[in-house]
Amino acid sequence: MTVYITTAGVVQVSSPEEGEIRYYDGIAFNLGTDVDEFGRMIIGKSQVFLLKMADQLDFMKESWVKG
């Protein structure tokens, strides 16, 4: 089975009022509130990224020909 993951490729630019907010594939990520004391992404934000990635999965059946 082959899994293809595609992304929209749209990057939104944050305004100066928003501080350290960056956008990854349309998901806002705040460097001050979305990471734990070890610099890892918090569980809630990880779930958002995982659900976004799962929403973009396309499954395709390919026929394999023995040669």
PDB file of C-alpha atoms in Angstrom:
ATOM      1  CA  MET A   1       0.000   0.000   0.000  1.00  0.00           C
ATOM      2  CA  THR A   2       1.225   3.508  -0.787  1.00  0.00           C
ATOM      3  CA  VAL A   3       0.172   6.531   1.267  1.00  0.00           C
ATOM      4  CA  TYR A   4       0.362  10.001  -0.246  1.00  0.00           C
ATOM      5  CA  ILE A   5       0.271  13.037   2.032  1.00  0.00           C
ATOM      6  CA  THR A   6      -0.440  16.362   0.405  1.00  0.00           C
ATOM      7  CA  THR A   7      -0.582  19.782   1.991  1.00  0.00           C
ATOM      8  CA  ALA A   8      -2.188  22.977   0.864  1.00  0.00           C
ATOM      9  CA  GLY A   9       1.139  24.800   1.037  1.00  0.00           C
ATOM     10  CA  VAL A  10      -0.471  28.020   2.276  1.00  0.00           C
ATOM     11  CA  VAL A  11       1.490  29.969   4.864  1.00  0.00           C
ATOM     12  CA  GLN A  12      -0.162  32.792   6.737  1.00  0.00           C
ATOM     13  CA  VAL A  13       2.003  35.577   8.091  1.00  0.00           C
ATOM     14  CA  SER A  14       1.320  36.706  11.646  1.00  0.00           C
ATOM     15  CA  SER A  15       1.002  40.364  12.538  1.00  0.00           C
ATOM     16  CA  PRO A  16       3.336  41.982  15.107  1.00  0.00           C
ATOM     17  CA  GLU A  17       0.493  42.086  17.673  1.00  0.00           C
ATOM     18  CA  GLU A  18       0.290  38.277  17.744  1.00  0.00           C
ATOM     19  CA  GLY A  19       3.836  37.861  19.069  1.00  0.00           C
ATOM     20  CA  GLU A  20       5.597  34.560  18.466  1.00  0.00           C
ATOM     21  CA  ILE A  21       2.807  32.901  16.485  1.00  0.00           C
ATOM     22  CA  ARG A  22       3.867  30.918  13.437  1.00  0.00           C
ATOM     23  CA  TYR A  23       1.679  29.036  11.008  1.00  0.00           C
ATOM     24  CA  TYR A  24       2.448  25.537   9.789  1.00  0.00           C
ATOM     25  CA  ASP A  25       0.086  24.318   7.081  1.00  0.00           C
ATOM     26  CA  GLY A  26      -2.547  26.759   8.317  1.00  0.00           C
ATOM     27  CA  ILE A  27      -2.307  25.757  11.997  1.00  0.00           C
ATOM     28  CA  ALA A  28      -1.334  28.539  14.413  1.00  0.00           C
ATOM     29  CA  PHE A  29       1.577  27.621  16.657  1.00  0.00           C
ATOM     30  CA  ASN A  30       2.536  29.868  19.578  1.00  0.00           C
ATOM     31  CA  LEU A  31       6.103  29.301  20.767  1.00  0.00           C
ATOM     32  CA  GLY A  32       5.185  30.535  24.251  1.00  0.00           C
ATOM     33  CA  THR A  33       2.085  28.457  24.946  1.00  0.00           C
ATOM     34  CA  ASP A  34       2.251  25.422  22.652  1.00  0.00           C
ATOM     35  CA  VAL A  35       5.487  23.898  23.962  1.00  0.00           C
ATOM     36  CA  ASP A  36       6.317  22.279  27.304  1.00  0.00           C
ATOM     37  CA  GLU A  37       9.315  23.005  29.551  1.00  0.00           C
ATOM     38  CA  PHE A  38      11.452  20.655  27.419  1.00  0.00           C
ATOM     39  CA  GLY A  39      10.660  22.449  24.152  1.00  0.00           C
ATOM     40  CA  ARG A  40       8.304  19.727  22.912  1.00  0.00           C
ATOM     41  CA  MET A  41       4.891  20.385  21.411  1.00  0.00           C
ATOM     42  CA  ILE A  42       2.100  20.015  23.991  1.00  0.00           C
ATOM     43  CA  ILE A  43      -0.382  17.158  23.612  1.00  0.00           C
ATOM     44  CA  GLY A  44      -3.321  19.337  22.574  1.00  0.00           C
ATOM     45  CA  LYS A  45      -1.382  20.956  19.728  1.00  0.00           C
ATOM     46  CA  SER A  46       0.024  17.557  18.673  1.00  0.00           C
ATOM     47  CA  GLN A  47      -3.540  16.290  18.324  1.00  0.00           C
ATOM     48  CA  VAL A  48      -4.437  19.249  16.096  1.00  0.00           C
ATOM     49  CA  PHE A  49      -1.477  18.517  13.798  1.00  0.00           C
ATOM     50  CA  LEU A  50      -2.268  14.785  13.719  1.00  0.00           C
ATOM     51  CA  LEU A  51      -5.925  15.350  12.842  1.00  0.00           C
ATOM     52  CA  LYS A  52      -4.958  17.816  10.098  1.00  0.00           C
ATOM     53  CA  MET A  53      -2.487  15.301   8.657  1.00  0.00           C
ATOM     54  CA  ALA A  54      -5.036  12.451   8.848  1.00  0.00           C
ATOM     55  CA  ASP A  55      -7.582  14.625   7.055  1.00  0.00           C
ATOM     56  CA  GLN A  56      -5.165  14.989   4.149  1.00  0.00           C
ATOM     57  CA  LEU A  57      -4.488  11.265   3.634  1.00  0.00           C
ATOM     58  CA  ASP A  58      -5.556   9.711   0.366  1.00  0.00           C
ATOM     59  CA  PHE A  59      -5.464   5.944  -0.007  1.00  0.00           C
ATOM     60  CA  MET A  60      -4.987   4.547  -3.487  1.00  0.00           C
ATOM     61  CA  LYS A  61      -4.898   0.938  -4.528  1.00  0.00           C
ATOM     62  CA  GLU A  62      -2.184   0.213  -7.025  1.00  0.00           C
ATOM     63  CA  SER A  63      -1.935  -2.911  -9.117  1.00  0.00           C
ATOM     64  CA  TRP A  64       1.441  -4.565  -9.039  1.00  0.00           C
ATOM     65  CA  VAL A  65       2.428  -6.479 -12.126  1.00  0.00           C
ATOM     66  CA  LYS A  66       5.004  -9.241 -11.743  1.00  0.00           C
ATOM     67  CA  GLY A  67       7.499  -9.071 -14.517  1.00  0.00           C
TER      68      GLY A  67
END
